[in-house]
Tab-separated table of C-alpha atoms in Angstrom:
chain	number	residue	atom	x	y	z
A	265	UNK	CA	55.011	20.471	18.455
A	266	UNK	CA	52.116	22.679	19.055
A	267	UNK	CA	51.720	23.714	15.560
A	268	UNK	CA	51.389	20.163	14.558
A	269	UNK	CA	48.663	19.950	17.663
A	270	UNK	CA	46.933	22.945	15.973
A	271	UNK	CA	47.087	21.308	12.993
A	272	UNK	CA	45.523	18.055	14.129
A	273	UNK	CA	42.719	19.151	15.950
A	274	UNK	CA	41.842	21.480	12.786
A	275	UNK	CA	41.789	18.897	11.125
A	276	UNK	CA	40.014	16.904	13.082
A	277	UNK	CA	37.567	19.512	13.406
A	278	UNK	CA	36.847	19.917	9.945
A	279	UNK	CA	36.772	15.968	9.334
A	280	UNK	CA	33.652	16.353	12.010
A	281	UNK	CA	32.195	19.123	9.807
A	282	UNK	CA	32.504	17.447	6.607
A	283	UNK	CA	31.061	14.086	8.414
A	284	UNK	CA	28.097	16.165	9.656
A	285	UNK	CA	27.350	17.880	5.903
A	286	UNK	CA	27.730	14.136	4.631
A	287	UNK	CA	25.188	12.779	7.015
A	288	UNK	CA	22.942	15.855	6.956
A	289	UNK	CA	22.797	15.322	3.077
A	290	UNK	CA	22.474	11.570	3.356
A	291	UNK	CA	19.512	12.589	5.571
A	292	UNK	CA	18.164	14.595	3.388
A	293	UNK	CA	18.191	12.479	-0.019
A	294	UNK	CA	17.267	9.683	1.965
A	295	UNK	CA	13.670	11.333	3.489
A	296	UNK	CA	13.208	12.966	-0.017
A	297	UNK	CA	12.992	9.184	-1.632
A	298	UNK	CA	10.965	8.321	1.392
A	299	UNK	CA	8.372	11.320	1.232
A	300	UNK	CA	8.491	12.412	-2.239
A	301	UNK	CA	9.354	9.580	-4.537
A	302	UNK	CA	9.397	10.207	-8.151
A	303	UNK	CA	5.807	10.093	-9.669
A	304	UNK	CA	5.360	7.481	-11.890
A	305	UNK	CA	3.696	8.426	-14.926
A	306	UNK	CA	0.278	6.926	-17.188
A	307	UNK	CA	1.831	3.982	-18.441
A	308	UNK	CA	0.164	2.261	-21.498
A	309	UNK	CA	-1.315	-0.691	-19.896
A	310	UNK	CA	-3.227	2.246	-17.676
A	311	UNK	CA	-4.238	3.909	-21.396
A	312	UNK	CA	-5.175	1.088	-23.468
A	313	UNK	CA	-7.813	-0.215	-20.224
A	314	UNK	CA	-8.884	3.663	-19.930
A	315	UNK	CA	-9.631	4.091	-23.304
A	316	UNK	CA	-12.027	0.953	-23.910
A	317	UNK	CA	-12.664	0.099	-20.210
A	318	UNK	CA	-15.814	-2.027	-21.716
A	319	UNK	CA	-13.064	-4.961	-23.150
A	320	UNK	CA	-11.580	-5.165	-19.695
A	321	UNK	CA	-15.212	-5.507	-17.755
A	322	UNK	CA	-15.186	-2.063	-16.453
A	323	UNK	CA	-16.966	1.198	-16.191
A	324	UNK	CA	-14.062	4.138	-15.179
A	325	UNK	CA	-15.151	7.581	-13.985
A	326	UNK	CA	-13.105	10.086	-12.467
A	327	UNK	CA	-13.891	11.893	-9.505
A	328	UNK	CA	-12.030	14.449	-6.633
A	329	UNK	CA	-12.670	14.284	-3.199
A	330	UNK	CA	-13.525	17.521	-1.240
A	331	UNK	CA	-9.667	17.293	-0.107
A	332	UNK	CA	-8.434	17.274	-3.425
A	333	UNK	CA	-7.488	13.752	-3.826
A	334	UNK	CA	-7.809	12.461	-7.456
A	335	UNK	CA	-9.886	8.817	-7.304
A	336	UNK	CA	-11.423	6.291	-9.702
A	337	UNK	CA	-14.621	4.988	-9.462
A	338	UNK	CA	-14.727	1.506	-11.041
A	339	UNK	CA	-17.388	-0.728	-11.593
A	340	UNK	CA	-18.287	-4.027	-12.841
A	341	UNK	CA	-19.359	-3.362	-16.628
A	342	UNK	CA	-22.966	-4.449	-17.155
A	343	UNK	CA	-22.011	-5.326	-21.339
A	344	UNK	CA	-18.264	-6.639	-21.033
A	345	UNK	CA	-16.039	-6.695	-23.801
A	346	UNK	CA	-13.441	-9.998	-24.039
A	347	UNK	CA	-12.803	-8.728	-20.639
A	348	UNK	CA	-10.318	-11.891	-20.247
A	349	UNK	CA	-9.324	-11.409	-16.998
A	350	UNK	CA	-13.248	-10.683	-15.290
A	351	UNK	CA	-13.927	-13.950	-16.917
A	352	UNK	CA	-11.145	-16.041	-15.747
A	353	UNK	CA	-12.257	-15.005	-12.669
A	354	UNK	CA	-15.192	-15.401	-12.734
A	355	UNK	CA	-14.901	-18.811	-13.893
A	356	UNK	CA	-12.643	-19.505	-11.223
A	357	UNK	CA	-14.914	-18.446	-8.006
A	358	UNK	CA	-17.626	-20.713	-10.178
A	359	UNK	CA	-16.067	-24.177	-9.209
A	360	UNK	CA	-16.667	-23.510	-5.571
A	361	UNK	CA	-20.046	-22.459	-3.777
A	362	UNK	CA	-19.877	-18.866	-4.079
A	363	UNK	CA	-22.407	-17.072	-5.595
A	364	UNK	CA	-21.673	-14.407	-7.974
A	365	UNK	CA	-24.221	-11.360	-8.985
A	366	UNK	CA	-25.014	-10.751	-12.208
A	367	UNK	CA	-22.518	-8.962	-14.759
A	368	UNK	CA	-23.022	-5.010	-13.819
A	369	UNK	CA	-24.222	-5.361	-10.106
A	370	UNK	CA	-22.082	-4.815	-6.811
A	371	UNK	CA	-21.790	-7.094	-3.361
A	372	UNK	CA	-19.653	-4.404	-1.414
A	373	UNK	CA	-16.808	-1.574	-2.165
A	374	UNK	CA	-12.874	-1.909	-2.149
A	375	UNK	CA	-10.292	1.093	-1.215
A	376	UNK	CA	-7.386	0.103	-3.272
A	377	UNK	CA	-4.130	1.843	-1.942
A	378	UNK	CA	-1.291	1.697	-3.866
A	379	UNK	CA	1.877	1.220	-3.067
A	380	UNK	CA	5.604	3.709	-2.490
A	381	UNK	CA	5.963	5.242	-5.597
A	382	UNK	CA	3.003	3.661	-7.820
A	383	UNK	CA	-0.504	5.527	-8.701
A	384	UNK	CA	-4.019	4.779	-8.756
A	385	UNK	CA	-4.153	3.355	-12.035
A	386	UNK	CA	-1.671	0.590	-11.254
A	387	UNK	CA	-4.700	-1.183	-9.502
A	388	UNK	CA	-6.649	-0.987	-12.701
A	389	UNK	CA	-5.496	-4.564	-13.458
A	390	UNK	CA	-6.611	-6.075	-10.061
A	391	UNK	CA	-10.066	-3.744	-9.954
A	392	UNK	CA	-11.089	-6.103	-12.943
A	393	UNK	CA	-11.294	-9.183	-10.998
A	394	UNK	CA	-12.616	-7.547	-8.098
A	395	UNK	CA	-15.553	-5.812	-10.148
A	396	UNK	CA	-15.583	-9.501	-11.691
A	397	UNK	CA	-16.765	-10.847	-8.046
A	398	UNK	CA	-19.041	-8.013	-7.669
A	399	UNK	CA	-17.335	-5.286	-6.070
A	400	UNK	CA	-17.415	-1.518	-7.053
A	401	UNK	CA	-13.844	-0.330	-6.927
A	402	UNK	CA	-12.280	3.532	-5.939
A	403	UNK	CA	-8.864	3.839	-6.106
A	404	UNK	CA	-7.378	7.150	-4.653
A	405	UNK	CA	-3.814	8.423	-5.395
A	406	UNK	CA	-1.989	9.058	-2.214
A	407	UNK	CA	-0.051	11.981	-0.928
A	408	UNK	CA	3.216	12.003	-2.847
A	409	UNK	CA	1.961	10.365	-5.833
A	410	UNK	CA	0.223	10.008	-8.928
A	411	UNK	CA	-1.714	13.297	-9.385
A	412	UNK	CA	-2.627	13.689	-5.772
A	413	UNK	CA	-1.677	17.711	-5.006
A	414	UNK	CA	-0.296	16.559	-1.758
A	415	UNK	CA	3.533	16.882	-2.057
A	416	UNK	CA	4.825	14.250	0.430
A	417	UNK	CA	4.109	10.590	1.328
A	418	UNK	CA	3.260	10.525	5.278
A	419	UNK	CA	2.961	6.296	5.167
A	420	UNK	CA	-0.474	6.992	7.369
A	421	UNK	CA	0.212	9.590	9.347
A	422	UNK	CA	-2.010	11.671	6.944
A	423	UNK	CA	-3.288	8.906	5.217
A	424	UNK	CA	-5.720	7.302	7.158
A	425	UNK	CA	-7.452	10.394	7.482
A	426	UNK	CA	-8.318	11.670	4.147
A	427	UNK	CA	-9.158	7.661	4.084
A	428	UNK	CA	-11.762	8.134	6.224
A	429	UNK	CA	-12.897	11.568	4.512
A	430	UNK	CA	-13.202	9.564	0.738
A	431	UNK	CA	-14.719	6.808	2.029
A	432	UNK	CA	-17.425	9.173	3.709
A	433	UNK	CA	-18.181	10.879	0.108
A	434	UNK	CA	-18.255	7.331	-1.674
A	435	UNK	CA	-20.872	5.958	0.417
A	436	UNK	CA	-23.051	8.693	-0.044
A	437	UNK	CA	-24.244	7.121	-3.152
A	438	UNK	CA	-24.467	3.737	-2.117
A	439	UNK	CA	-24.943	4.208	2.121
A	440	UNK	CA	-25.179	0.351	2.232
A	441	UNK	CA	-22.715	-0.852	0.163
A	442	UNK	CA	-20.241	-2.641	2.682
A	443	UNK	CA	-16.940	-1.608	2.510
A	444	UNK	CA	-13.237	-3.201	2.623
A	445	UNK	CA	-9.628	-2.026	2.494
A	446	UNK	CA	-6.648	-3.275	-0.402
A	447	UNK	CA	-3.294	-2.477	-0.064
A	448	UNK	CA	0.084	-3.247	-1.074
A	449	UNK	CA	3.322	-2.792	0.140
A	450	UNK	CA	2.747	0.957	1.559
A	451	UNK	CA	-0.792	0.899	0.688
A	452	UNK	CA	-0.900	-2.274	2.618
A	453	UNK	CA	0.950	-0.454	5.574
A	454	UNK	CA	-1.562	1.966	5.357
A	455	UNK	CA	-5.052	-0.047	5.036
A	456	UNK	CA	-4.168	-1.865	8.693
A	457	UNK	CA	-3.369	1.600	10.263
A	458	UNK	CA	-7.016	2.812	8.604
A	459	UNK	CA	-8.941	-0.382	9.438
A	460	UNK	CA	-7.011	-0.618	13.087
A	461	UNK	CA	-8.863	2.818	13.794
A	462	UNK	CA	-12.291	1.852	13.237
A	463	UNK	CA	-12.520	-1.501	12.783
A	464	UNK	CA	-16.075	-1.871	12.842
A	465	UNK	CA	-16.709	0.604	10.371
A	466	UNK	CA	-15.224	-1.921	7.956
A	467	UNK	CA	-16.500	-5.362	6.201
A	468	UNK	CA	-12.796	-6.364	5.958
A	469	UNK	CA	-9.217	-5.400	5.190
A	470	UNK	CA	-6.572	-7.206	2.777
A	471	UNK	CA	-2.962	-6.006	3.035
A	472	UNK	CA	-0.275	-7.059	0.647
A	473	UNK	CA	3.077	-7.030	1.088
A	474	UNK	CA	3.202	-4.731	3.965
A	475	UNK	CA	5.589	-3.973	6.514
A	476	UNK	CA	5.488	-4.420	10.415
A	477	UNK	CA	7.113	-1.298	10.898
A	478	UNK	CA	8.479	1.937	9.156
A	479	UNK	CA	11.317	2.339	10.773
A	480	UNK	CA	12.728	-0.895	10.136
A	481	UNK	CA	12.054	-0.824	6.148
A	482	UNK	CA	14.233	2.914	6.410
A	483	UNK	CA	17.242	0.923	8.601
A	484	UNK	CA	16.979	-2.212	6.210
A	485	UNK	CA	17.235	0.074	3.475
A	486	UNK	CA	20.259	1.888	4.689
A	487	UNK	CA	22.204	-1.212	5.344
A	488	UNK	CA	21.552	-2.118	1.528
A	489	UNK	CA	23.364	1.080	0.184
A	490	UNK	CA	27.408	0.097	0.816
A	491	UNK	CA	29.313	-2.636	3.282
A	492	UNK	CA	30.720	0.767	4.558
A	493	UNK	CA	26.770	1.749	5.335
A	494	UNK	CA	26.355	-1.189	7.462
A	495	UNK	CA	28.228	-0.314	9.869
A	496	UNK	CA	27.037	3.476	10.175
A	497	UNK	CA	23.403	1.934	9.435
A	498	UNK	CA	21.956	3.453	12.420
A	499	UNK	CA	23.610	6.832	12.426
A	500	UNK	CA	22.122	7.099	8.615
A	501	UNK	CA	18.666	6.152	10.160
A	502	UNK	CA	18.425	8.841	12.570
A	503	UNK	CA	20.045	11.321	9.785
A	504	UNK	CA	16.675	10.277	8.079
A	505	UNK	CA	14.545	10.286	10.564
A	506	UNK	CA	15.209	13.494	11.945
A	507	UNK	CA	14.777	15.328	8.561
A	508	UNK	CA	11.653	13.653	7.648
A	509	UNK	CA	10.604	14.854	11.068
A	510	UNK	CA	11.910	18.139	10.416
A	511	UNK	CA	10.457	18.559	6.756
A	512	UNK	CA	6.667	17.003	7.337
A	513	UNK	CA	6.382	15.649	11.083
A	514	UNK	CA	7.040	11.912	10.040
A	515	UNK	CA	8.639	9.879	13.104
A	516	UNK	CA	8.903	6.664	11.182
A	517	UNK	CA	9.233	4.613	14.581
A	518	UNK	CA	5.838	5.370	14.993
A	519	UNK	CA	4.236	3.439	11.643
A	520	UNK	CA	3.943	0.253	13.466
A	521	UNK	CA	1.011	-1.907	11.271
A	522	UNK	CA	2.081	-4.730	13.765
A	523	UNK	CA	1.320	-2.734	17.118
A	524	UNK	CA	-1.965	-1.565	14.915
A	525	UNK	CA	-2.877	-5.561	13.925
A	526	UNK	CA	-3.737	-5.849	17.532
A	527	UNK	CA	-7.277	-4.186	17.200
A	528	UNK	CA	-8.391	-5.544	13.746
A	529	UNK	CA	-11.273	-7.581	15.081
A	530	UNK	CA	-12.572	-7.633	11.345
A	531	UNK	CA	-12.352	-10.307	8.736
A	532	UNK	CA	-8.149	-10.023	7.988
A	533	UNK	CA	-6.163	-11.853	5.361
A	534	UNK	CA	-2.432	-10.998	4.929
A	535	UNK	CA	-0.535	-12.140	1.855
A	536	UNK	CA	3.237	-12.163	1.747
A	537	UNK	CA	5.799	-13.859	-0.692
A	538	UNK	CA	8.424	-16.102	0.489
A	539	UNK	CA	11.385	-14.669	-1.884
A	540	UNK	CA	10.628	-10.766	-0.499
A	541	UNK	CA	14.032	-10.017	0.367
A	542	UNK	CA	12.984	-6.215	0.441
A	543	UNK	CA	10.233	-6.524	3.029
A	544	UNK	CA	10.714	-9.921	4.672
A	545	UNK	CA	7.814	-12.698	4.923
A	546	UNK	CA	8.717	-12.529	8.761
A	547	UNK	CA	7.649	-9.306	8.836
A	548	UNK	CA	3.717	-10.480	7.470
A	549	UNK	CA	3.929	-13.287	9.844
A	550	UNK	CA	4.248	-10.635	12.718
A	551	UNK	CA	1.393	-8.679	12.067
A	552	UNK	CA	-0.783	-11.907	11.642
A	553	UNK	CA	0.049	-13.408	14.534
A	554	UNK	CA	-0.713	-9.928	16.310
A	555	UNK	CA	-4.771	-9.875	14.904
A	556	UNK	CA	-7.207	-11.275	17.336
A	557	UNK	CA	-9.810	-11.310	14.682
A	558	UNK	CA	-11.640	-15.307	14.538
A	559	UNK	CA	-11.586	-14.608	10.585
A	560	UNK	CA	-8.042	-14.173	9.546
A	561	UNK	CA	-6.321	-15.828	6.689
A	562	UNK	CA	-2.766	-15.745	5.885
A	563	UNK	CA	-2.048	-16.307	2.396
A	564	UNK	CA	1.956	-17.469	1.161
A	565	UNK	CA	2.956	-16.558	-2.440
A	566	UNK	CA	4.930	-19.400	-2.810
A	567	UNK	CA	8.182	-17.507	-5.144
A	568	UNK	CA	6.759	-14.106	-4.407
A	569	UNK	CA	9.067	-11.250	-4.406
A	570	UNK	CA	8.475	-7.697	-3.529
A	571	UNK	CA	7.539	-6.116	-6.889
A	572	UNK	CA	5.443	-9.537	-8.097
A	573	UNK	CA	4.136	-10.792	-5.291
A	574	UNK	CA	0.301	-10.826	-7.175
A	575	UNK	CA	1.570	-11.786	-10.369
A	576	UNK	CA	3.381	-14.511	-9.286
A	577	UNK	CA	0.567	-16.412	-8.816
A	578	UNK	CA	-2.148	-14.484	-9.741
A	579	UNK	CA	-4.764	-17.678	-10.725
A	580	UNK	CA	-5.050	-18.642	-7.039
A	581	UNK	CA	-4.260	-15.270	-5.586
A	582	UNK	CA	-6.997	-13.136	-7.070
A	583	UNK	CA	-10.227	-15.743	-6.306
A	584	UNK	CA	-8.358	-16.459	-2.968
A	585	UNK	CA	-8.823	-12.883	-1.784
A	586	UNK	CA	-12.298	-12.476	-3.398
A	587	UNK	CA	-13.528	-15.355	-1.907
A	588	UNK	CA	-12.339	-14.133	1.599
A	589	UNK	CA	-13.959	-10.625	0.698
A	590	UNK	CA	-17.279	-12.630	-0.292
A	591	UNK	CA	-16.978	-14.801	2.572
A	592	UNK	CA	-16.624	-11.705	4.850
A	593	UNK	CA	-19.886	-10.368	3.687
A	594	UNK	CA	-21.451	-13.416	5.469
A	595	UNK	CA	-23.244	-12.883	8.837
């Protein structure tokens, strides 16, 4: 009888050890897909615009930023090629009241932050239409991505900071130039938490697809791996939390764009798709409803999912949020 105790409670002993490894490993694949996601490589969509950025309505330069972040600077092309997309646009915003500059000249300058596992030239599509309307365009790799020598994703922890430091260097050369913050998804995330912290030191802030906070994109995303995972859901959470705090300092119950919404007093316009099942419309209607700002707009992407969410309906979507940018610029 005691030898069968003995063997029981060895047993159960090393069940609890093996349980522990398993949820100290899930912990740690888990924060590695959340801070270091694989970097996506030059696709050739990014190629063909780079090499003839003239037939897409562009000027692209390169440029790093005293902290090492890679960036684009791109501008409205004075001589545009077919430049199909600048034009639709442009044609687009002409069939209401707004006034557009001149083919080559700027209104204002948009931070374009990309989202979990993208790079900076996966914004190279939607900086035509905004150089279309008359904004110059920089789009920065984040930590964790693209070329950017920072290893791990911090979801604005970091972020907002070296932000703050490239937007600094980018206005040296045009001091005046208003400027306004794109995101999506993370990059979304991210451009409330930057705008939240200085709010006047922006002419506005559009975030796509973002969510209202970190931790609850990390438990949703647990829940999503087995029917056995639901149940241990939160247990897998913490495993994940605690290494990412471990690894880089990342509490993701502390990435809370909807406690941040609360101080945007700045021109705001949220766009969410109905069909996100990964990052629910709820969770856009929550940070809205949390902005005080008098000029907010909340956009619906009627069929939107996650991944699509501009494409869907990109011939409303695009002169929608230029209009709002161009409208912002107005005393």
């Amino acid at each position: 009888m005691k030898l069968a105790l003995l063997f029981i409670k060895r047993g159960l002993v090393t069940l609890a050890i093996v349980s522990l490894l398993a949820i100290g490993l899930v912990g740690w694949i888990g924060s590695s897909r959340l801070l270091t996601p694989e970097r996506r490589q030059l696709q050739d969509y990014h190629e063909e615009i780079l090499g003839a950025p003239a037939d897409f309505g562009v000027e692209v330069t390169r440029h790093a930023a005293r902290s090492g972040t890679p960036y684009l600077e791109v501008m409205p092309a004075s001589h545009p090629g077919r430049a199909r997309k600048s034009r639709a646009l442009r044609t687009a915003l002409s069939h209401s009241s707004i006034s557009l500059p001149p083919w080559g000249q700027t209104f204002g300058t948009v931070i374009l932050l990309h989202g979990h596992g993208s790079r900076k030239e996966d914004h190279l599509p939607i900086s035509e239409r905004f150089c279309a309307a008359g904004f110059r365009c920089i789009l920065p790799d984040l930590p964790g991505h693209g070329e950017s020598p920072l290893a791990s994703a911090t979801f604005g922890a970091r972020e907002v900071g070296l932000i703050e430091e490239l937007t600094e260097e980018v206005q040296r050369n045009e001091p005046h130039s208003p400027m306004f913050l794109f995101g999506i998804s993370q990059g979304g995330a991210i451009a409330i938490l930057t705008a939240a912290r200085d709010p006047d030191r922006w002419a506005g802030v559009v975030s796509v697809a973002a969510f209202s906070s970190l931790d609850r994109v990390v438990l949703d995303s647990a829940r999503s791996l087995h029917p056995v995972a639901d149940q241990l859901s939160p247990l897998l959470y913490h495993s994940v939390a605690t290494v990412s705090r471990l690894r880089v300092g990342l509490n993701p119950a502390a990435i809370r764009p909807v406690n941040a919404a609360s101080r945007l007093t700045l021109p705001s316009m949220i766009v969410h798709g109905d069909s996100d099942h990964y990052i629910p419309l709820e969770q856009g209607l929550a940070i809205f409803e949390r902005i005080p700002s008098e000029k907010k707009q909340f956009y619906t992407v009627a069929g939107g999912n996650h991944g699509r969410v501009l494409a869907k309906d990109s011939v409303n979507l695009y002169p929608a949020i230029c209009a709002f940018m161009l409208d912002a610029l107005e005393p």
